[in-house]
CSV table of C-alpha atoms in Angstrom, one decimal:
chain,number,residue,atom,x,y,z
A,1,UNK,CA,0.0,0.0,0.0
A,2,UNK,CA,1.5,3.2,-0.9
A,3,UNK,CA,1.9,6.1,1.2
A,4,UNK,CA,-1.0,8.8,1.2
A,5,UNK,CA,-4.3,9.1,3.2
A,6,UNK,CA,-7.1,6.8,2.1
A,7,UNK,CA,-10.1,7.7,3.1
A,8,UNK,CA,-13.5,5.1,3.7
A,9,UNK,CA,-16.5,5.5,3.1
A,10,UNK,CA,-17.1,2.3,4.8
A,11,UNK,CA,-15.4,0.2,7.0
A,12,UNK,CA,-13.2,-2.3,4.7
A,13,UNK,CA,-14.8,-5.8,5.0
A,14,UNK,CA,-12.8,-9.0,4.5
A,15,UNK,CA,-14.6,-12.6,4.3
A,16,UNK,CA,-13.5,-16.1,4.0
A,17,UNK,CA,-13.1,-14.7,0.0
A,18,UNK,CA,-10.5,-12.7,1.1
A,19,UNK,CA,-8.0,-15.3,3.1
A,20,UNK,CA,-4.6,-16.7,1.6
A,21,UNK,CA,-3.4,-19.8,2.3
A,22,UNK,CA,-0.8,-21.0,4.5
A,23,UNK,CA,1.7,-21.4,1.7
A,24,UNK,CA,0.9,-18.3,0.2
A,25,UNK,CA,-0.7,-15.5,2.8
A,26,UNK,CA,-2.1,-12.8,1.8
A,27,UNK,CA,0.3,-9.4,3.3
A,28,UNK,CA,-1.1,-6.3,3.3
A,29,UNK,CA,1.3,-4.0,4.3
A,30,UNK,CA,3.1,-0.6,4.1
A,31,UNK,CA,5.3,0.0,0.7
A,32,UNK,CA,8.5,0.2,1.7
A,33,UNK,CA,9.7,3.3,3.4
A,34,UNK,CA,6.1,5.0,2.7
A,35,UNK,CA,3.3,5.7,5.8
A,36,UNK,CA,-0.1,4.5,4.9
A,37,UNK,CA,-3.2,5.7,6.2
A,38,UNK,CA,-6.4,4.3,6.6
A,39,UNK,CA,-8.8,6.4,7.8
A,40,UNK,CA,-12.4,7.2,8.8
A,41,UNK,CA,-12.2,11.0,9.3
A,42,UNK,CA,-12.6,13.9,6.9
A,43,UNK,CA,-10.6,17.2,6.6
A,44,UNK,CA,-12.7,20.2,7.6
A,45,UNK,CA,-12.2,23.4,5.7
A,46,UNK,CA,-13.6,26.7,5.2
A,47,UNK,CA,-13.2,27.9,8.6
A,48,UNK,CA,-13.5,31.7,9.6
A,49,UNK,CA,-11.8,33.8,12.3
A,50,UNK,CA,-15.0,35.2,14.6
A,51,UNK,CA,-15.4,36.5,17.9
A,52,UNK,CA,-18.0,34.1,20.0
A,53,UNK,CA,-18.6,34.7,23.7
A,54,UNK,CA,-16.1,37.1,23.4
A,55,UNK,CA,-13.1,34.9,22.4
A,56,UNK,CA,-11.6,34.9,18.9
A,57,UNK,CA,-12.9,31.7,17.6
A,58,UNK,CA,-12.8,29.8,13.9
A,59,UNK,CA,-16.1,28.8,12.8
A,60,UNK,CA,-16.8,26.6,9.5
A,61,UNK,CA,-20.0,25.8,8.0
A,62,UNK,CA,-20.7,22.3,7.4
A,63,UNK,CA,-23.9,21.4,5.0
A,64,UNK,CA,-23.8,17.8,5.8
A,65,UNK,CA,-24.5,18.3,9.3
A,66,UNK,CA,-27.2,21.5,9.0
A,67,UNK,CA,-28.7,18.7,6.9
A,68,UNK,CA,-28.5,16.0,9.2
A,69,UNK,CA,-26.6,13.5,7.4
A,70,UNK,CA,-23.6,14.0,9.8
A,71,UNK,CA,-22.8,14.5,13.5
A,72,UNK,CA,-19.5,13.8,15.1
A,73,UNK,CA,-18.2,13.7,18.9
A,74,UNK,CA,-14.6,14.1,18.2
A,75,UNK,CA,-12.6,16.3,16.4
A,76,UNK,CA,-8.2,16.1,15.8
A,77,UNK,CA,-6.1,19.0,14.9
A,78,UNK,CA,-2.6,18.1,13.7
A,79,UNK,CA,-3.4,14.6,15.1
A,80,UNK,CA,-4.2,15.5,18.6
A,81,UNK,CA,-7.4,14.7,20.7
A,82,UNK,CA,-9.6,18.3,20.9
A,83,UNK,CA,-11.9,18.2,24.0
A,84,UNK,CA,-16.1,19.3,23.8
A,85,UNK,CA,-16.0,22.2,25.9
A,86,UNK,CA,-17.1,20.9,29.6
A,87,UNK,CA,-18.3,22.0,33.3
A,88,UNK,CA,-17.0,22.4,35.6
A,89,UNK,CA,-13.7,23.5,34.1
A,90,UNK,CA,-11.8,21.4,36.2
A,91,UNK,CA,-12.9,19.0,39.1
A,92,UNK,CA,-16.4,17.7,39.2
A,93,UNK,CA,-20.1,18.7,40.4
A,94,UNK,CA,-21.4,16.3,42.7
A,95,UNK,CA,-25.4,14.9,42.7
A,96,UNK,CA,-27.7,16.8,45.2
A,97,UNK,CA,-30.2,14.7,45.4
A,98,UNK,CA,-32.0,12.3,44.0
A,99,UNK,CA,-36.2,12.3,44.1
A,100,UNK,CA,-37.0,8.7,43.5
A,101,UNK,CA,-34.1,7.5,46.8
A,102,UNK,CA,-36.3,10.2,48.9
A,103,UNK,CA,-36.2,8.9,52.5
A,104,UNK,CA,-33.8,6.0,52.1
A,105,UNK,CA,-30.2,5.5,53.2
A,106,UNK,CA,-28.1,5.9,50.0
A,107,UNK,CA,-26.2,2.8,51.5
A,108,UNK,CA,-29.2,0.3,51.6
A,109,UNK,CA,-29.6,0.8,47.8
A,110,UNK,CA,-29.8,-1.7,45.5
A,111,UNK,CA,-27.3,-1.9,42.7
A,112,UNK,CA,-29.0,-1.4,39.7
A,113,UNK,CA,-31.6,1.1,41.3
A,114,UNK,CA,-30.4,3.5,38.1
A,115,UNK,CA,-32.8,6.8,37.6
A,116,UNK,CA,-33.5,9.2,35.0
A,117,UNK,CA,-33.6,12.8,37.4
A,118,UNK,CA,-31.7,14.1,39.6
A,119,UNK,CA,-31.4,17.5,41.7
A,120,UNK,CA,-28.4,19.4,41.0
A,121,UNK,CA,-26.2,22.0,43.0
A,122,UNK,CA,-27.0,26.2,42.4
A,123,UNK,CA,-26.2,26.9,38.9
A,124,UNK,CA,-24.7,23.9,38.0
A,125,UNK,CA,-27.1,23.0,34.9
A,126,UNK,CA,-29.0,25.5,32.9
A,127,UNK,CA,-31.5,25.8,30.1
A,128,UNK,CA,-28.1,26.0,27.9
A,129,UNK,CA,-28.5,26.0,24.2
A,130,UNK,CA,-29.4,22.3,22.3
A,131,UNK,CA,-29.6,20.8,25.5
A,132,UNK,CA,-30.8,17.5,24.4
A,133,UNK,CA,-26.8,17.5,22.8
A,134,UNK,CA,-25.6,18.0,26.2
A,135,UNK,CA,-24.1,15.4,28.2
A,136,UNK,CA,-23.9,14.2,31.5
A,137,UNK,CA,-20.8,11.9,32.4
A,138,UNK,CA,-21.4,10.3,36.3
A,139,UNK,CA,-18.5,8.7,37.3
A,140,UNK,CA,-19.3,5.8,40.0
A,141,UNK,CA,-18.8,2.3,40.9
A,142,UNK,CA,-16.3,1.3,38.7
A,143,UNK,CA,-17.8,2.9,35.4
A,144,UNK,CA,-18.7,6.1,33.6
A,145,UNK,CA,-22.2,6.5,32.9
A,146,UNK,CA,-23.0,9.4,29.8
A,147,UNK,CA,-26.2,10.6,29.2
A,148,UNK,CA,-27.6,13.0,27.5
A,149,UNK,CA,-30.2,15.6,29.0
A,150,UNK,CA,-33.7,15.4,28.2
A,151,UNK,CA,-34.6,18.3,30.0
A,152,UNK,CA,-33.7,21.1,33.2
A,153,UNK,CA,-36.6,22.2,35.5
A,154,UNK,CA,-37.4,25.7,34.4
A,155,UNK,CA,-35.8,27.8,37.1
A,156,UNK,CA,-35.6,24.8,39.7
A,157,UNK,CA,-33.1,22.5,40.4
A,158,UNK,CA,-33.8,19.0,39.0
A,159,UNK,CA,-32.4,17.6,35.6
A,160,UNK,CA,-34.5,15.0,33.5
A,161,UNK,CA,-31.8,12.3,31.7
A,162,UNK,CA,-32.5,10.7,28.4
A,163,UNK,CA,-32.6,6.9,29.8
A,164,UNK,CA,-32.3,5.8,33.2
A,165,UNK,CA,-28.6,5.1,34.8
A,166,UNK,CA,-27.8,1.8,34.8
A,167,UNK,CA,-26.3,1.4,38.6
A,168,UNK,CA,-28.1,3.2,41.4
A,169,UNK,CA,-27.2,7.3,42.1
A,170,UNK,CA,-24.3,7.0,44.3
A,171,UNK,CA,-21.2,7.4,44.7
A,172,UNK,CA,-20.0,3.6,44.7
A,173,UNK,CA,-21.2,1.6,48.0
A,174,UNK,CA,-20.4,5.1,50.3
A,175,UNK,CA,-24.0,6.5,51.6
A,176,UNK,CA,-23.3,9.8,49.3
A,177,UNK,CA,-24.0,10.8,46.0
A,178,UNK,CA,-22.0,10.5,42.7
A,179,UNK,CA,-19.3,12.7,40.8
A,180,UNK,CA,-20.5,13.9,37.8
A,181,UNK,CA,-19.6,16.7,35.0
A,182,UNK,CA,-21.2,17.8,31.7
A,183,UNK,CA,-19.9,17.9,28.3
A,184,UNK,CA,-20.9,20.2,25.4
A,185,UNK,CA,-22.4,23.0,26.2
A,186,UNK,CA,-21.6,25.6,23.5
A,187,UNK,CA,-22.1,28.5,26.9
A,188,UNK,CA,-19.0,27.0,28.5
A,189,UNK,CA,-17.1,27.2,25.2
A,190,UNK,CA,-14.0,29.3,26.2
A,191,UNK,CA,-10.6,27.7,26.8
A,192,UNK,CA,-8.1,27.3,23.9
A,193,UNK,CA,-8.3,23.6,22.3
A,194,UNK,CA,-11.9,23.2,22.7
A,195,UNK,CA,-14.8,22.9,20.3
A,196,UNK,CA,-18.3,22.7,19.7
A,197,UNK,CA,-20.5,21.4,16.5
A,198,UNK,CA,-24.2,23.0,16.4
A,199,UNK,CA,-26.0,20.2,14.6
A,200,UNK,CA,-28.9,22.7,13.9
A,201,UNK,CA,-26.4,25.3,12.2
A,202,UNK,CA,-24.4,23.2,11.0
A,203,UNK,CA,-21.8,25.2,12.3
A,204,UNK,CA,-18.3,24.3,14.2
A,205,UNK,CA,-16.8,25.9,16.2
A,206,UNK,CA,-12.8,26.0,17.8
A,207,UNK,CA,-11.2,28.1,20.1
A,208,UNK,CA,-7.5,27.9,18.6
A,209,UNK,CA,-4.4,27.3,20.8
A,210,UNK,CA,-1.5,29.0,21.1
A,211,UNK,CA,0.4,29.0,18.1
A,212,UNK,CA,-2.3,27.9,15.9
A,213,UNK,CA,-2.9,29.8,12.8
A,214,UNK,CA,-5.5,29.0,9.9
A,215,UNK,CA,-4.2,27.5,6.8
A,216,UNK,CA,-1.3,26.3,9.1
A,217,UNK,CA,-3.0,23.3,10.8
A,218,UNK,CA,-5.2,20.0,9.7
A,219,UNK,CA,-8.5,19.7,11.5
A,220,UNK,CA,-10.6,16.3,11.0
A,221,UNK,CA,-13.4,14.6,12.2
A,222,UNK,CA,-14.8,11.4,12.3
A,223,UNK,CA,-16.8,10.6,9.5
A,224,UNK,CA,-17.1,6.5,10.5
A,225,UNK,CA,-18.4,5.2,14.0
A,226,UNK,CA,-16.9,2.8,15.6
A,227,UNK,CA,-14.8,0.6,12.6
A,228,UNK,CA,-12.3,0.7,10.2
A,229,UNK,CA,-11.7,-2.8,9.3
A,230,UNK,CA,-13.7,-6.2,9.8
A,231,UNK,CA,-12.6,-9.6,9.5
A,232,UNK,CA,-16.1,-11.8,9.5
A,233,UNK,CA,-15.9,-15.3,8.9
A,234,UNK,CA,-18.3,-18.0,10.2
A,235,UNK,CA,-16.8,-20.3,12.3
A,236,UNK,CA,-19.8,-22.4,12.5
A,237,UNK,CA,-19.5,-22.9,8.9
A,238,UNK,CA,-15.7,-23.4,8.4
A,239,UNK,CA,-15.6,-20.2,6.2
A,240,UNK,CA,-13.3,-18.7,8.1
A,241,UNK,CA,-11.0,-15.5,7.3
A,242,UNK,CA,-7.5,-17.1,7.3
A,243,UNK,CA,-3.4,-16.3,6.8
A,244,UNK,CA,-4.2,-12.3,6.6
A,245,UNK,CA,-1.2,-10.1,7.5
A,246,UNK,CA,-1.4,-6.5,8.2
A,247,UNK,CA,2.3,-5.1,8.3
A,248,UNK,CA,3.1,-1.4,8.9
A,249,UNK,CA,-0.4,0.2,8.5
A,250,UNK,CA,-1.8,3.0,10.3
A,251,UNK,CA,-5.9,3.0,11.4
A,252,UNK,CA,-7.1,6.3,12.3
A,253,UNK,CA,-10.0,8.5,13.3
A,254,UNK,CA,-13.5,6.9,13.9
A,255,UNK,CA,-16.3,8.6,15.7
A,256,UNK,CA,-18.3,7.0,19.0
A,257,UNK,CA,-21.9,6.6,20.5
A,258,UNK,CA,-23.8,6.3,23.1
A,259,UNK,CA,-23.5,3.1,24.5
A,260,UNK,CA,-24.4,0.8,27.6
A,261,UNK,CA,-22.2,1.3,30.2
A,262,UNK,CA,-20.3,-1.7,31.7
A,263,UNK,CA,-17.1,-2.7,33.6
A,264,UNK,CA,-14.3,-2.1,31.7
A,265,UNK,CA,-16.2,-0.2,28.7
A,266,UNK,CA,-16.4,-4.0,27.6
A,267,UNK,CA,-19.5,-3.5,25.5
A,268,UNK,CA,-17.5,-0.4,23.2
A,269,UNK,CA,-16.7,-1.9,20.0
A,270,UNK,CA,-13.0,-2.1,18.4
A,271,UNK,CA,-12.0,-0.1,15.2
A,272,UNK,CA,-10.2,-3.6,14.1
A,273,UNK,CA,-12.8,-6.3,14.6
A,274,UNK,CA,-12.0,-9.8,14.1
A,275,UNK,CA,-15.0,-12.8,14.0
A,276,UNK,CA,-14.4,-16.2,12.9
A,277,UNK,CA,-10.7,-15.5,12.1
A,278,UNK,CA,-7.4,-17.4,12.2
A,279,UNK,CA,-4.1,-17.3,11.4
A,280,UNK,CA,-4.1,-13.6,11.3
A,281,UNK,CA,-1.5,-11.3,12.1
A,282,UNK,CA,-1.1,-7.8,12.9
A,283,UNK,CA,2.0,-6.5,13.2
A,284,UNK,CA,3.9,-2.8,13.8
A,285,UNK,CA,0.9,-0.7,13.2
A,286,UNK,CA,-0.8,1.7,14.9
A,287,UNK,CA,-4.3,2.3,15.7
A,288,UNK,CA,-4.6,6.3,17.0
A,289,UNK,CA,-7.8,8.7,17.4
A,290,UNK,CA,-10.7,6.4,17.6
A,291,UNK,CA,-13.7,6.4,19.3
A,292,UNK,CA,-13.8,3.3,21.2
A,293,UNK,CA,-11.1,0.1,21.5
A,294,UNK,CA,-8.4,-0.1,19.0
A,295,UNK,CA,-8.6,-3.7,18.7
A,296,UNK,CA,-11.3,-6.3,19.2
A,297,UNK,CA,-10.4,-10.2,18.5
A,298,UNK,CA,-14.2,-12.0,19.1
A,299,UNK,CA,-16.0,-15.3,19.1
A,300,UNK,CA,-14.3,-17.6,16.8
A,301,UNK,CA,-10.9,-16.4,16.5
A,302,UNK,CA,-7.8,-18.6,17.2
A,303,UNK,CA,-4.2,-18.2,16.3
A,304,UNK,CA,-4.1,-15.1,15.7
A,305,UNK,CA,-0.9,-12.3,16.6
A,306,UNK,CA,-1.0,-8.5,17.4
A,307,UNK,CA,2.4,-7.4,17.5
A,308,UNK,CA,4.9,-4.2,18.4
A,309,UNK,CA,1.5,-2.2,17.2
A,310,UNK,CA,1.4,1.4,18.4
A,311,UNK,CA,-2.4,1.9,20.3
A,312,UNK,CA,-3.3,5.5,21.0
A,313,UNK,CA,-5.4,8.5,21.4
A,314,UNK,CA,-8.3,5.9,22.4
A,315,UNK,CA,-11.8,6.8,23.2
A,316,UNK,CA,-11.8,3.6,25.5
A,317,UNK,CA,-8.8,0.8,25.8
A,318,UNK,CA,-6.1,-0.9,23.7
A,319,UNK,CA,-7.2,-4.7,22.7
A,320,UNK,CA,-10.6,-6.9,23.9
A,321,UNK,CA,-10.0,-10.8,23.7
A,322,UNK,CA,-12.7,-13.0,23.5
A,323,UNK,CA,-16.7,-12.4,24.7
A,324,UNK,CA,-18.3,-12.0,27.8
A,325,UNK,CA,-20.8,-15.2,26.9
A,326,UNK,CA,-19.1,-18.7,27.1
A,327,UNK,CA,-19.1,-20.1,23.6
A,328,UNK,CA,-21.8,-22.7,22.5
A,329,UNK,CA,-19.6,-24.7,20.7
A,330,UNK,CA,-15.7,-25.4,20.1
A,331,UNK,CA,-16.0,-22.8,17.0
A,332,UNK,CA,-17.0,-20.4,18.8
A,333,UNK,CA,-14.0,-20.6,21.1
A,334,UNK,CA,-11.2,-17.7,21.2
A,335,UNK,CA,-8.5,-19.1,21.3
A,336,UNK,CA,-4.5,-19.6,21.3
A,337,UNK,CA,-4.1,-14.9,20.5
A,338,UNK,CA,-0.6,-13.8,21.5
A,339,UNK,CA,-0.5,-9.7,22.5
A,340,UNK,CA,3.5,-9.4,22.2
A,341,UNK,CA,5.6,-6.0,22.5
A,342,UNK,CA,2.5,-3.5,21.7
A,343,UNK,CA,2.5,-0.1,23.4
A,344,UNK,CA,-0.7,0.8,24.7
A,345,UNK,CA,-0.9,4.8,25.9
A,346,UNK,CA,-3.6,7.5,26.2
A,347,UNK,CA,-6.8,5.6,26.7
A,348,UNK,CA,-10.1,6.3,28.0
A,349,UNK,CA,-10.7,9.6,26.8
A,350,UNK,CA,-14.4,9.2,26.8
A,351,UNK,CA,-15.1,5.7,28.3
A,352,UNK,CA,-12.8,6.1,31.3
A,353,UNK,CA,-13.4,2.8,32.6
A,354,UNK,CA,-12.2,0.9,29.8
A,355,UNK,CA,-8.9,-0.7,30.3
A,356,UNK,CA,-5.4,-1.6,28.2
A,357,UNK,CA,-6.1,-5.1,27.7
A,358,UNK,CA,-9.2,-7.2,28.3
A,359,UNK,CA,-9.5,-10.9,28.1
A,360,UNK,CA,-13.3,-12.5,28.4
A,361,UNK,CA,-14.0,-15.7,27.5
A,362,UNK,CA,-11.2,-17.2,25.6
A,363,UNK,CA,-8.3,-19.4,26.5
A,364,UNK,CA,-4.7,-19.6,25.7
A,365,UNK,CA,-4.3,-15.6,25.6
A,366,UNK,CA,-0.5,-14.6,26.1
């Protein structure tokens, strides 16, 4: 593969068509001394210096999302992780009450008590423009639970969530409420790196950093969610995807989504997804920016190698083995995956709970 930016459309799908033989592999890999990319973003342009909330700002105009065909959570400049502009700035609200726990010890709570309302502190949520885009991130147990708001008490103090939480309104098994913060609000948009997207505008908006000067600098978004690449065999069958080598290739930029919240983030998908694979290798490439785990080697899979690969700028963790139900049969067994010499840094930027490597049900993993 020759050096350049390719950019999908889709992820790229490989079936039991696609697999070499063990005589004769197929290799997909970097042309020598050139730097692939593979990639699920797009390059936004046409931005324009502005003055919003009374900070110099860019702003670009993006029809595809005043139409509603596109909506992203992320955004890269020069390859670095932007943050949504959040409150508190730094450090955390904290739950003030909670209606539906009225008169009970927080203690005596069942686990999976979750709620959809919740009081909050003095001026801690607002009205705040597209509030239904706003998010609220409560960090207990060992999980993070995001939200987004369905609606804020006119002038009181009680905030209506989308969906119910998951786990009960407190702050792990201590009788006292949860952590939480909130995430895109375009009002709190005011420190240098962050951003917000007005899906009814279509506009975008980025408080520069230091240094930063338009025309000078790259800024993409995630056009894909979730995946880049699938490997999808059926084990069941024997059509498996089989002696597949990826050598020297960089994966980059997909977008997330809301998304059940569970130990270890173990429900967030992987931008490389292997099912009903073996005899695969990937080796000395690097998965950056993505929206959830770089990595995800499923049901099926057996013999298969991840190696000195370079996992970064993660929306949750490095590589998931196996699946969190025991397999039905022998072919659905994970099986006999080596994890050898990988570097596995800057994870959990938006499912904090997720974790550098997990193993479910599989055997053999080294």
């Amino acid at each position: 593969v020759r050096g350049g930016v390719y950019y999908l459309d889709s992820p790229l799908v490989l079936t039991h068509e696609d697999s070499g033989s063990e005589g004769c592999p197929v290799v997909w890999e970097a042309y020598p001394g050139e730097k692939p990319v593979i990639s699920g973003g797009r390059v936004v342009e046409g931005f324009e210096e502005r003055v919003v909330g009374g900070r110099s700002a860019w702003v670009a105009y993006l029809p595809d999302v005043a139409q509603g065909e596109w909506y992203f959570r992320q955004l890269f400049v020069n390859g670095e992780r932007r943050p949504r502009s959040r409150l508190p700035k730094s450090g955390f609200y904290r739950v003030a009450g909670v209606p539906a726990y009225a008169g009970r010890r927080l203690a005596e709570l069942q686990l999976f008590e979750g709620v959809d309302e919740f009081e909050f502190g003095p001026g801690d949520i607002k009205a705040w423009r597209n509030i239904h885009d706003v998010d609220v991130v409560v960090l207990h147990f060992w999980v993070e639970e995001r939200i987004p708001i369905a609606s804020v008490d006119p002038g009181g103090s009680k905030v209506k969530l989308s969906q119910k939480t998951v786990f009960a309104l407190r702050d792990g098994f201590a009788n006292e409420y949860p952590r939480y913060y909130l995430e895109n609000v375009f009002e709190a948009l005011s420190e240098p790196g962050e951003w917000y997207l007005d899906r009814g505008t279509g506009q975008l908006f980025y408080i520069p950093k230091s240094g930063e000067r338009l025309g000078e600098v790259t800024v993409t978004a995630p056009k894909l969610l979730w995946r880049l690449l699938e490997l999808k065999g059926d084990s069941e069958k024997g059509a498996y995807v089989e002696h597949v080598v990826f050598r020297g290739l960089t994966f980059e930029c997909t977008d997330w989504a809301h998304t059940l919240s569970a130990q270890a983030a173990v429900n967030v998908p992987g931008a490389l997804y292997l099912e009903g694979a073996r005899n695969v290798a990937i080796e000395n490439c690097t998965v950056r920016n993505v929206g959830g785990y770089a990595i995800e080697i499923s049901g099926g899979c057996s013999n298969v190698r991840v190696a000195n690969c370079d996992l970064h700028g993660l929306g949750a963790g490095g590589i998931k083995v196996g699946t969190q139900h025991v397999p039905k049969s022998t072919a659905e067994q994970t099986e006999f995956i080596d994890i050898v010499g990988n570097r596995i840094r800057d994870c959990g930027a938006v499912f904090h709970s997720a974790v550098g490597v997990w193993v479910g049900q599989a055997r053999a993993v080294r």
